[in-house]
Coordinates of C-alpha atoms and ligand atoms in Angstrom, one line a residue:
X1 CA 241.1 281.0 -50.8
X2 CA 241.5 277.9 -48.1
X3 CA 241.1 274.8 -48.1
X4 CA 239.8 272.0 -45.7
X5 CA 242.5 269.8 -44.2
X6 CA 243.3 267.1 -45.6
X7 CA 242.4 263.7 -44.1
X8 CA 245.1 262.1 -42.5
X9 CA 242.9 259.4 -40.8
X10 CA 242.1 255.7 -42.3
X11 CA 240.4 256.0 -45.6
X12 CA 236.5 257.0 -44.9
X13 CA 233.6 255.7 -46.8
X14 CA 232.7 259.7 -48.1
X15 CA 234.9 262.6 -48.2
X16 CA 234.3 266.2 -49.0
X17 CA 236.3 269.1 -50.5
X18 CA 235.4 272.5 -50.0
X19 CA 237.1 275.2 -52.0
X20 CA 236.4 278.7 -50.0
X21 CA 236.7 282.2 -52.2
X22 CA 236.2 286.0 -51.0
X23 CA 235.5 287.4 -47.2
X24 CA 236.2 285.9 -43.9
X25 CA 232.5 285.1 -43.4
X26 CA 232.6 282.0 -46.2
X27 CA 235.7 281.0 -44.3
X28 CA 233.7 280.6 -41.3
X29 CA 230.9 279.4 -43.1
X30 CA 233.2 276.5 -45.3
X31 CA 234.2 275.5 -41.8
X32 CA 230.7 275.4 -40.3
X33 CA 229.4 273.2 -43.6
X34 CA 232.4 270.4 -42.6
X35 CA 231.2 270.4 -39.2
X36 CA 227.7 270.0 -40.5
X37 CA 229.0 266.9 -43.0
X38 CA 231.3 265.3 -40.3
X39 CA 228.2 263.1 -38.4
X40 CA 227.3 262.1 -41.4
X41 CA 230.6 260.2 -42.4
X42 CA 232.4 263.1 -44.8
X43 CA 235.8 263.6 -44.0
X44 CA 237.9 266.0 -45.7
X45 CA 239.3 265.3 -48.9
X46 CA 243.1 266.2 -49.8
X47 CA 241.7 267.6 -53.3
X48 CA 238.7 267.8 -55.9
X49 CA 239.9 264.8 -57.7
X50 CA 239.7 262.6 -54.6
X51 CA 236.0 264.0 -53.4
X52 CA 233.3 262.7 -53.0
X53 CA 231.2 265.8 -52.8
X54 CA 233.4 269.4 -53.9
X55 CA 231.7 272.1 -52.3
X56 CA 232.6 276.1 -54.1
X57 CA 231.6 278.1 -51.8
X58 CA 231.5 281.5 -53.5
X59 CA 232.3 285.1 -53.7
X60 CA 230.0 287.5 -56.0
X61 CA 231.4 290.5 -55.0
X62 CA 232.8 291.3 -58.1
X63 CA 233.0 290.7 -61.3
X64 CA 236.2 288.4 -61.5
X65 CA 235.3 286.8 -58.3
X66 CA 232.3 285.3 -59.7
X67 CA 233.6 284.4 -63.2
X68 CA 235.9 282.1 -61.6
X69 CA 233.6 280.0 -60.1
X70 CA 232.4 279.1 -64.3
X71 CA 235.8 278.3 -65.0
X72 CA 236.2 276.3 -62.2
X73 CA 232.9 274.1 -62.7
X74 CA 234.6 273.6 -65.9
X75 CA 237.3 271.5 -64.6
X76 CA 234.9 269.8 -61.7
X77 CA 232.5 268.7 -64.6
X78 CA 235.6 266.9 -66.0
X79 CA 236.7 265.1 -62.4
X80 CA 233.0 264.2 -62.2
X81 CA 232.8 262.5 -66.0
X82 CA 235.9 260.8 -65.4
X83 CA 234.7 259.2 -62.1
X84 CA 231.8 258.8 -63.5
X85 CA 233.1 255.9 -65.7
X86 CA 235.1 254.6 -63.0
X87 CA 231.3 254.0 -61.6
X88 CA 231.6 256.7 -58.7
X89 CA 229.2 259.4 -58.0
X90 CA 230.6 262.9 -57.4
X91 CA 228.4 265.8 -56.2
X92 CA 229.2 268.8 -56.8
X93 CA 227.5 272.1 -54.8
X94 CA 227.7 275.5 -55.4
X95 CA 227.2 278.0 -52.1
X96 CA 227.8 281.1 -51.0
X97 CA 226.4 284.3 -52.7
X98 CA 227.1 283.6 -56.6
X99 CA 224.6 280.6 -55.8
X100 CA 222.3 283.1 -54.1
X101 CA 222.5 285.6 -56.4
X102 CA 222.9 283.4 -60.0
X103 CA 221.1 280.1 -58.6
X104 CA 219.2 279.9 -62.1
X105 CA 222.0 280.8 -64.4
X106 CA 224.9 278.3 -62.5
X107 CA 221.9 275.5 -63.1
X108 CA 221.8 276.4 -67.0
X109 CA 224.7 276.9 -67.5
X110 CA 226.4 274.5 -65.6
X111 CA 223.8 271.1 -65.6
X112 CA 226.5 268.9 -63.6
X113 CA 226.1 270.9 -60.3
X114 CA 223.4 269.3 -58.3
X115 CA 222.9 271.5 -55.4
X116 CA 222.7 275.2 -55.6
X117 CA 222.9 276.7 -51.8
X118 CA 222.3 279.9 -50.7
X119 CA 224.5 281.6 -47.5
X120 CA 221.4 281.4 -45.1
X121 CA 220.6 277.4 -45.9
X122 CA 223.5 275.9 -45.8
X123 CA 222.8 274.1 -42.6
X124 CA 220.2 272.4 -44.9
X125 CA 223.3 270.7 -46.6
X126 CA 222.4 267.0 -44.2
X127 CA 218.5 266.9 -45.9
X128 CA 219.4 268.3 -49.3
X129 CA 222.2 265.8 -49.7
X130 CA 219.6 263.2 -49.2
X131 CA 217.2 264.7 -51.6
X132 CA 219.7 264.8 -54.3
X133 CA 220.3 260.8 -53.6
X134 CA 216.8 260.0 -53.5
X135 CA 215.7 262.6 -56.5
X136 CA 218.8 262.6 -59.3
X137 CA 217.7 266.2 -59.5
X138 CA 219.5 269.7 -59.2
X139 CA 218.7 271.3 -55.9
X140 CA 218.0 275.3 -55.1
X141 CA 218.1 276.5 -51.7
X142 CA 218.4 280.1 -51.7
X143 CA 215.7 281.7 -48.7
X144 CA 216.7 283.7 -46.1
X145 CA 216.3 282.5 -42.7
X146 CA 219.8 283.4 -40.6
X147 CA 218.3 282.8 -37.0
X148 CA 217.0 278.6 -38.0
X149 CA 220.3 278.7 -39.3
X150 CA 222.6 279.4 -36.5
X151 CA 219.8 277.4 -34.6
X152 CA 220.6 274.6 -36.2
X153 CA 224.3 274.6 -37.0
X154 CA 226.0 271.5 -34.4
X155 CA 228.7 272.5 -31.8
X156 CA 231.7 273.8 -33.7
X157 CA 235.6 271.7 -33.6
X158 CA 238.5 274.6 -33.5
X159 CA 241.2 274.7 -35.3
X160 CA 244.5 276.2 -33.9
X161 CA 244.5 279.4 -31.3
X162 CA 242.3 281.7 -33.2
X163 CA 239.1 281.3 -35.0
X164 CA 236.5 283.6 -36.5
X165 CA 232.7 283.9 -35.0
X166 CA 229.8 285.2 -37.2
X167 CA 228.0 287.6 -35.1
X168 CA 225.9 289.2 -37.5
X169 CA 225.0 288.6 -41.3
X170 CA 223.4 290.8 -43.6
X171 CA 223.3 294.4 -44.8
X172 CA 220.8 296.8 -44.9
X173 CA 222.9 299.8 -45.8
X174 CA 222.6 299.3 -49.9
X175 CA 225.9 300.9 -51.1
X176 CA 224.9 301.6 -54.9
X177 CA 228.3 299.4 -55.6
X178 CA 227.7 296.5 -53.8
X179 CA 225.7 293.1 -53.9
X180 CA 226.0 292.2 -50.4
X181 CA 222.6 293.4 -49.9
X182 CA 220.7 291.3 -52.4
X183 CA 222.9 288.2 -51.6
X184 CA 223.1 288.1 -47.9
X185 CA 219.8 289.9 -46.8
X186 CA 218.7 292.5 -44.0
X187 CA 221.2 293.0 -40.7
X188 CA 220.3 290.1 -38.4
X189 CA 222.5 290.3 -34.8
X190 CA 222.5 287.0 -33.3
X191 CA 221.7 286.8 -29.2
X192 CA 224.5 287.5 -26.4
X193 CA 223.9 283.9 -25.3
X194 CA 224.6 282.0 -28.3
X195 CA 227.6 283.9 -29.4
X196 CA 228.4 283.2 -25.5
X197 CA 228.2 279.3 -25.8
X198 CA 230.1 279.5 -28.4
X199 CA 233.1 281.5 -27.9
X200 CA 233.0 279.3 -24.9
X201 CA 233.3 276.3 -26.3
X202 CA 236.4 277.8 -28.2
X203 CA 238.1 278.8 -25.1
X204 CA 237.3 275.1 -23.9
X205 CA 239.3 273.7 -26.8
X206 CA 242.4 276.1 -26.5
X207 CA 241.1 279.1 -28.9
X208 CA 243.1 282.3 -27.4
X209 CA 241.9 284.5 -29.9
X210 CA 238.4 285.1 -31.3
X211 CA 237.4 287.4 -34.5
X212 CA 233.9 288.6 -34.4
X213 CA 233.0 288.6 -38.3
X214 CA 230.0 290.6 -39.7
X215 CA 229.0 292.2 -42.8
X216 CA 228.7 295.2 -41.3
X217 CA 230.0 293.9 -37.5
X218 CA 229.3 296.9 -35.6
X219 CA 225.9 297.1 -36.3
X220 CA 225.7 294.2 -34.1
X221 CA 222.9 295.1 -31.3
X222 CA 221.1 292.9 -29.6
X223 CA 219.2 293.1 -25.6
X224 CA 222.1 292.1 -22.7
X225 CA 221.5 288.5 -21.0
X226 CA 219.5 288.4 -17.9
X227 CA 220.9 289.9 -15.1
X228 CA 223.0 292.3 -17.3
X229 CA 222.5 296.0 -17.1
X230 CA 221.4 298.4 -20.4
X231 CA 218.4 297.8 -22.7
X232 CA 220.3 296.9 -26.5
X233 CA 224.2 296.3 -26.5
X234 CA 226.5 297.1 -29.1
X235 CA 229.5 295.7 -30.0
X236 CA 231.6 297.6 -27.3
X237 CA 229.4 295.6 -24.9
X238 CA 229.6 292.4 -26.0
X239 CA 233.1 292.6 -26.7
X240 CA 233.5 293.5 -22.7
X241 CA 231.5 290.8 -22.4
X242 CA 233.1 288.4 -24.4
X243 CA 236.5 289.2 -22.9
X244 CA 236.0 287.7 -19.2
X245 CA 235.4 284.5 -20.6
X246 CA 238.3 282.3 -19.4
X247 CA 240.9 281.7 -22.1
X248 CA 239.7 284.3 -24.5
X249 CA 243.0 286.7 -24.7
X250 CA 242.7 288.5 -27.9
X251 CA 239.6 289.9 -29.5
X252 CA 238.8 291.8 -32.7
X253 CA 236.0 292.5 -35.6
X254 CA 235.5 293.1 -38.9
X255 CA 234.2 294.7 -40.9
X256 CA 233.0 297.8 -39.7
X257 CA 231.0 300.9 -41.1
X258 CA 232.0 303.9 -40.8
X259 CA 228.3 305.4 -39.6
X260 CA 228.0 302.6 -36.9
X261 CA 231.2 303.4 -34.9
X262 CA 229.2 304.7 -31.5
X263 CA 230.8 305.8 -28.4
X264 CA 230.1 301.9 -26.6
X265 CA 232.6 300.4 -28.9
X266 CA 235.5 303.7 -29.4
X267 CA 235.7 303.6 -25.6
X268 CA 235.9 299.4 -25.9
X269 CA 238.8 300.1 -28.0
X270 CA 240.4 302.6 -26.2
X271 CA 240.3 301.1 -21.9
X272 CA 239.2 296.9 -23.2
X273 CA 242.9 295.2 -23.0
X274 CA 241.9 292.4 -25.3
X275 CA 240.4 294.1 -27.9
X276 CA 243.7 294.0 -30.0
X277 CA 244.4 298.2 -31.7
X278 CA 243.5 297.2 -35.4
X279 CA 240.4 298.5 -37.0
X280 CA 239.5 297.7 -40.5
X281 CA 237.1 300.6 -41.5
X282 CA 236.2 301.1 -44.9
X283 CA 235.8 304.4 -46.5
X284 CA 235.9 303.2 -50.1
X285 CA 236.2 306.8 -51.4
X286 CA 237.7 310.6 -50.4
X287 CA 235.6 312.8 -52.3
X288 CA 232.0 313.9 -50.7
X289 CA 230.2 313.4 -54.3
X290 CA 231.1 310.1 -54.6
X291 CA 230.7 309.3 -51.5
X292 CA 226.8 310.7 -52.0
X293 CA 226.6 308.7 -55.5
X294 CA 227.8 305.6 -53.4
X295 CA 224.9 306.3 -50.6
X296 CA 227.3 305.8 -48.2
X297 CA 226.6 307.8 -45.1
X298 CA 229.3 309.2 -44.2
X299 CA 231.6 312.6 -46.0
X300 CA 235.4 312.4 -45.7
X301 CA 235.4 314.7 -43.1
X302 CA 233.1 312.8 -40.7
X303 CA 235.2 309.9 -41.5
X304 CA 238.6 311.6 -40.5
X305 CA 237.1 312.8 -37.4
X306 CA 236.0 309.3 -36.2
X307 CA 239.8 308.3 -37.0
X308 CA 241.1 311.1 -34.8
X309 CA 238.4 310.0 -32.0
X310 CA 239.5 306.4 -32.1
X311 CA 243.3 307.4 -31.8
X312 CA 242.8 309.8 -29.3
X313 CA 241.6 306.7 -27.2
X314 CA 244.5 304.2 -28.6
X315 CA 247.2 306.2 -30.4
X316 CA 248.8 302.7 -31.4
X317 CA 245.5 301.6 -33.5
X318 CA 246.6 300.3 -36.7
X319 CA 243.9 301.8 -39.3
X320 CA 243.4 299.3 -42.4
X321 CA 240.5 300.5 -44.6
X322 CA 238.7 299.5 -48.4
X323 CA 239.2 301.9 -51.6
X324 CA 237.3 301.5 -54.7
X325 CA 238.8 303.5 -57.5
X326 CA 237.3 304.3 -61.1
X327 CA 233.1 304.3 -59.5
X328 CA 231.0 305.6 -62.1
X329 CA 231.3 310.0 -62.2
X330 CA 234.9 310.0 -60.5
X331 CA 237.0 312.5 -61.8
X332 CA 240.4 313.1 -61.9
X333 CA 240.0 315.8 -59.1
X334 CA 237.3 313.4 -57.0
X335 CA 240.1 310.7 -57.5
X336 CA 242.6 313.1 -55.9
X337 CA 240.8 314.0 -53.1
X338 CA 240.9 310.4 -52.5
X339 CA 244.7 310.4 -52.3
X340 CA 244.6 313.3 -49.8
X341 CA 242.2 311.1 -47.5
X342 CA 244.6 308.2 -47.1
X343 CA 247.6 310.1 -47.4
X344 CA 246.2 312.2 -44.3
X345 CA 244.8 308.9 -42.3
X346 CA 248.1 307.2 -42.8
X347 CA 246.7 303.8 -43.4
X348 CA 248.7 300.3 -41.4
X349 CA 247.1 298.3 -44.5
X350 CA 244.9 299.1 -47.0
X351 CA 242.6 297.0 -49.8
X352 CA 242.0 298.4 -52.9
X353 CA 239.9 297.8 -56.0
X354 CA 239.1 299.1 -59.0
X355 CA 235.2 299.8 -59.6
X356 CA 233.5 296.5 -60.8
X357 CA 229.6 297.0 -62.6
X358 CA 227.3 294.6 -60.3
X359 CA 224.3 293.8 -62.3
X360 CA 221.4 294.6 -60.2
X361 CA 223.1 297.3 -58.1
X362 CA 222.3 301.0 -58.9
X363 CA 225.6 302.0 -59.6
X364 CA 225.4 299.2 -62.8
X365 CA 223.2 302.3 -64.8
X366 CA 224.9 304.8 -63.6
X367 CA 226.3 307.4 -66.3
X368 CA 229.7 308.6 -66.5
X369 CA 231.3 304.8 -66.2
X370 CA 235.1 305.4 -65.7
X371 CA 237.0 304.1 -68.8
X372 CA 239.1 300.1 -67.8
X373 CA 242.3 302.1 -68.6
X374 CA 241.9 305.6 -66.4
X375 CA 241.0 302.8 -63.7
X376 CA 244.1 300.8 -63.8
X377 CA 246.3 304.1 -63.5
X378 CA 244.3 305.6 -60.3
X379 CA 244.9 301.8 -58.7
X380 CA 248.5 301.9 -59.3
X381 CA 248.9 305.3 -58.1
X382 CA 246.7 304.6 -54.5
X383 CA 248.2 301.4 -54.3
X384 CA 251.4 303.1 -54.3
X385 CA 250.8 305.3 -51.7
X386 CA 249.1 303.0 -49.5
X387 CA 251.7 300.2 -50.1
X388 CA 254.7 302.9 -48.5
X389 CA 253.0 303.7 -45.7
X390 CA 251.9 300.0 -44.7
X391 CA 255.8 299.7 -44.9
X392 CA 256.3 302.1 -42.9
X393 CA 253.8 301.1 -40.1
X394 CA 255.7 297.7 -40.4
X395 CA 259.1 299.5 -39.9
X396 CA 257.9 301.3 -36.7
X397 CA 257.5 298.1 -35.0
X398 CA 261.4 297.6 -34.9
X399 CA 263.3 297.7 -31.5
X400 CA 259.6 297.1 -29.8
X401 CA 258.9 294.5 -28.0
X402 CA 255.4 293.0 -29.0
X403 CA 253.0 290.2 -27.9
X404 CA 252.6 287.4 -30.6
X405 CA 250.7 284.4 -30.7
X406 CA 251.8 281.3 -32.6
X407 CA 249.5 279.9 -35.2
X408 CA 251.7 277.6 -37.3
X409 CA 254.9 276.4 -38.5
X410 CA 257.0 278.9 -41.3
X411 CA 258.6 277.2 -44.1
X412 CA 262.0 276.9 -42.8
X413 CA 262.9 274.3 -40.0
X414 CA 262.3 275.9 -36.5
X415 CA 260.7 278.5 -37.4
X416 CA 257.0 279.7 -36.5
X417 CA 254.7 282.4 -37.5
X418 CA 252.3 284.1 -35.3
X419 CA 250.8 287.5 -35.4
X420 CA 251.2 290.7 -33.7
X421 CA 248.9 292.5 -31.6
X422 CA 248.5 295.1 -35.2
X423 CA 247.5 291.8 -37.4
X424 CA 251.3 291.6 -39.4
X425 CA 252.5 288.3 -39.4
X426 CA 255.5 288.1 -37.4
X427 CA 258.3 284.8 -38.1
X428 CA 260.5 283.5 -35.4
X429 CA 262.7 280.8 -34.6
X430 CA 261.0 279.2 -31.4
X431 CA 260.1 275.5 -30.8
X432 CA 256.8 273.8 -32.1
X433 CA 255.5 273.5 -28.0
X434 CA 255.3 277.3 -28.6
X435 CA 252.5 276.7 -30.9
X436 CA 249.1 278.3 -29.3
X437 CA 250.9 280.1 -27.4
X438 CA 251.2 284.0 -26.9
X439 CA 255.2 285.4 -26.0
X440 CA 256.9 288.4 -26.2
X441 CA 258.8 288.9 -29.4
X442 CA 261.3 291.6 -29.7
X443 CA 261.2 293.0 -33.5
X444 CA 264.1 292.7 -35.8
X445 CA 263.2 293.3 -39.0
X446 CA 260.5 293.8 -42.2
X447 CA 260.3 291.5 -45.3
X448 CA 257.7 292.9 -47.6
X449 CA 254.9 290.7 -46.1
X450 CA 256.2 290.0 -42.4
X451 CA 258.2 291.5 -39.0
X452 CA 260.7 289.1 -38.0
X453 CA 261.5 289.1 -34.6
X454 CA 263.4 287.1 -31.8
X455 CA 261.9 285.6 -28.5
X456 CA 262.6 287.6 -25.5
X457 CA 262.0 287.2 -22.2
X458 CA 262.4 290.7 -21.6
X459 CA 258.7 292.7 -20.6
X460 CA 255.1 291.1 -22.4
X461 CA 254.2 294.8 -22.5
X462 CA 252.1 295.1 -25.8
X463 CA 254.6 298.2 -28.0
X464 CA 256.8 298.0 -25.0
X465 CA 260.4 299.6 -26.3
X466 CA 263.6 297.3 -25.9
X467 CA 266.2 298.6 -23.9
Ligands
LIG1 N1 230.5 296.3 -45.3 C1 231.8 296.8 -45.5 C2 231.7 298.4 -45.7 O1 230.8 298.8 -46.3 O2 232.5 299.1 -45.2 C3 232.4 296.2 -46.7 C4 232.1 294.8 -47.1 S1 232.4 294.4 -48.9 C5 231.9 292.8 -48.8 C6 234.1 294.4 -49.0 C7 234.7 295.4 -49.9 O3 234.5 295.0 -51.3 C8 234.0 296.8 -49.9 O4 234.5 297.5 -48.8 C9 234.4 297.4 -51.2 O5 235.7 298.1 -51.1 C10 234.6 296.2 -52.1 N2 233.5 296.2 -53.1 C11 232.2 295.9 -52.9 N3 231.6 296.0 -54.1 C12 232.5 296.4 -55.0 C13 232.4 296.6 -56.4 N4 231.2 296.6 -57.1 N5 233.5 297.0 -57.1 C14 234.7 297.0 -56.4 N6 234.8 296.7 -55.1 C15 233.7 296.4 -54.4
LIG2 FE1 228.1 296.4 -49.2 FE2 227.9 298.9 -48.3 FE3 226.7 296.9 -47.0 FE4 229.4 297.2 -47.0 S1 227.8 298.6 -46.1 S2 228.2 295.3 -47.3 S3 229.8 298.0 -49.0 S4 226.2 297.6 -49.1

């Protein structure tokens, strides 16, 4: 969950406060809606109490996720009473994809909201603002229409040395789990040139690091910019691409799918020096039945032999994948065979989740329903495993020496955190000028969540080993 910054500016006439849930894609998105709001005299608001407009902007992906949002309208529906009498008007909006996928039920049962906005309109946010000022009425804005989107979103503001880039929304690949489908559309890639401009214009304002964000990111594919050889690219190209612009050190994606991993983007991975070794590549499950019942493409097998591929090109690549345990019809053996996957991929950082019934998605009627309780045990006992062997991974980085970039200030004095070339967050005493900056960090040590590591000026090589 972020939040926007606070305002440290003189006190503006209108201030917003947008409270982000779920995926890196509403991060993106939260940021794009400020940028949207700024012309029009919104700055960002410390908190919900001191907004003038509170913007959710929602995760429906399961079933917690989108229960939270209720609870949380709750309390809004309180600050905006209370203001209320003070003689202030608060808006309140709901975006993201419980508004696309429960516009009718947040309306009814939550009257207070007065604009419901779908993922593909928020750019509308400017006109539908207006309408609720002119109209009094509750707003629903739920089509699809990603390209007049990104068309119409303004020039972006960075924030710090890395930033994420929507290249592609949507998903056409209808996992019988999942909601994505029904709340973010069909796979749209948007053009070479505009992701171009834009990464551009981060490099301009001091971005070093750029995270290519999709739904299902390498399906990205989309015809090269004149002049540029090849009929569609895919991911592997653009990243090449995307990697001479001037400034641009670091590149990565997420999240990928498992049946869209061609040739283009393992060879990207294994000779393109700034597409960082960390792949997030869900697999979700280890036995071939489920994975059937889940329509996802792909058997365990095919799935370990893409890993082998991609290591055989970068043996460093830190794999991070997705687990649901408990779908509907998984047995005790189908539950094993998904230990045996991860034990044999040997994951750098995993996700996990137990199964959660999406109304709306086929798996919702499936039979054979895993009991709440047989759930829980599987996650502890995956969560286990994959919990030892991200320590592990973090372990093996000791005694290298490893490339970090500084994106903030830690909690204690002097100290900063930036991350390593695999994703972990890596703390070290270095001075605040450092900050944006990329320098060789010689590994120390793990805590559970971070390497800690000293600044050296010994080698920038990326895994180099101290002497
Ligand atoms: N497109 C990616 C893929 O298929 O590999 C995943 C995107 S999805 C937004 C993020 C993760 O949420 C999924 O990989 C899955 O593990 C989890 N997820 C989706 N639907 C779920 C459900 N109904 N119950 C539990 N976890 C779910
Ligand atoms: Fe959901 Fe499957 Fe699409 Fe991923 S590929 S977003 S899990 S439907």
């Amino acid at each position: 969950m972020t939040k926007a910054r606070p305002n440290q500016g003189p006190k503006q006439e209108k201030s917003v406060f947008i409270r982000t849930y779920g995926c890196q894609m509403n991060v993106y998105d939260s940021e794009r809606m400020a940028g949207l709001l700024k012309p029009l005299g919104y700055q960002a608001a410390a908190s919900a109490e001191d907004a003038d407009l509170v913007i959710l902007n929602t995760c429906h992906i399961r079933e917690k996720a989108a229960e939270k949002i209720y609870s949380e309208l709750g309390r809004l529906n309180k600050i905006k009473a209370r203001r209320a009498r003070e003689g202030r008007d608060v808006k309140i909006a709901v975006a993201g994809c419980v508004a696309q996928a429960e516009g009718a039920e947040i309306t009814a049962r939550a009257p207070q909201v007065d604009m419901v906005i779908g993922p593909q309109a928020y750019h509308r946010l400017p006109e539908l603002l207006a309408r609720t000022a002119r109209d009094h009425g509750e707003i629903l804005e739920t089509d699809f229409a990603v390209e007049e989107k990104f068309d119409r979103l303004a020039a972006r503001e960075a924030d710090g040395p890395t930033a994420f880039l929507t290249i592609q929304e949507g998903c056409d690949k209808f996992c019988t789990f999942c909601v994505v489908p029904y709340t973010r559309g069909v796979e749209v890639s948007r053009p070479v040139d505009a992701i171009t401009a834009e990464a551009r214009s981060l490099a301009v304002q001091g971005v070093k690091e750029i995270t290519l964000l999709g739904q299902n990111v390498n399906a990205w594919a989309s015809p090269p910019p004149a002049g540029e050889a090849g009929e569609i690219w895919g991911l592997g190209e653009l990243c090449r691409h995307l990697a001479k612009i001037d400034g641009i050190e670091r590149l990565r994606f997420t999240t990928s799918h498992p049946r869209d991993m061609d040739e283009g983007l393992i060879a990207a991975l294994g000779d393109e020096e700034k597409l960082m070794p960390y792949l997030h590549l869900p697999v979700q499950a280890g036995s071939d039945k489920i994975l059937k019942a889940m329509n996802r493409g792909h058997t365990a097998g095919r799935y370990i032999d893409l890993i082998a591929r991609i290591r055989a090109v970068r043996p460093d690549i830190a794999i991070s994948g997705d687990f649901i345990v408990g779908s509907p019809g998984e047995t005790n053996e189908a539950f094993e065979a998904t230990l045996a996957l991860a034990e044999e991929i040997n994951y750098a950082s995993a996700y996990s989740f137990k199964y959660s019934r999406r109304p709306g998605t086929p798996g919702a009627v499936m039979l054979k329903q895993v009991p709440e309780a047989e759930k829980d045990q599987r996650l502890a006992r995956l969560q286990a495993v994959l919990e030892a062997q991200r320590q592990a991974f973090n372990k093996m980085q000791i005694g290298k020496i490893l490339p970090v970039l500084f994106e903030k200030t830690g909690r204690h004095a002097g100290q900063l955190i930036g991350r390593s070339p695999y994703l972990q967050s890596v703390h070290v005493t270095a001075p605040k000028s450092m900050l944006g900056s990329l320098a060789p960090v010689r590994i120390e040590g793990v805590t559970p969540n971070a390497l800690a590591g000293v600044l050296t000026p010994e080698g920038t090589k990326e895994g180099e080993a101290a002497a």
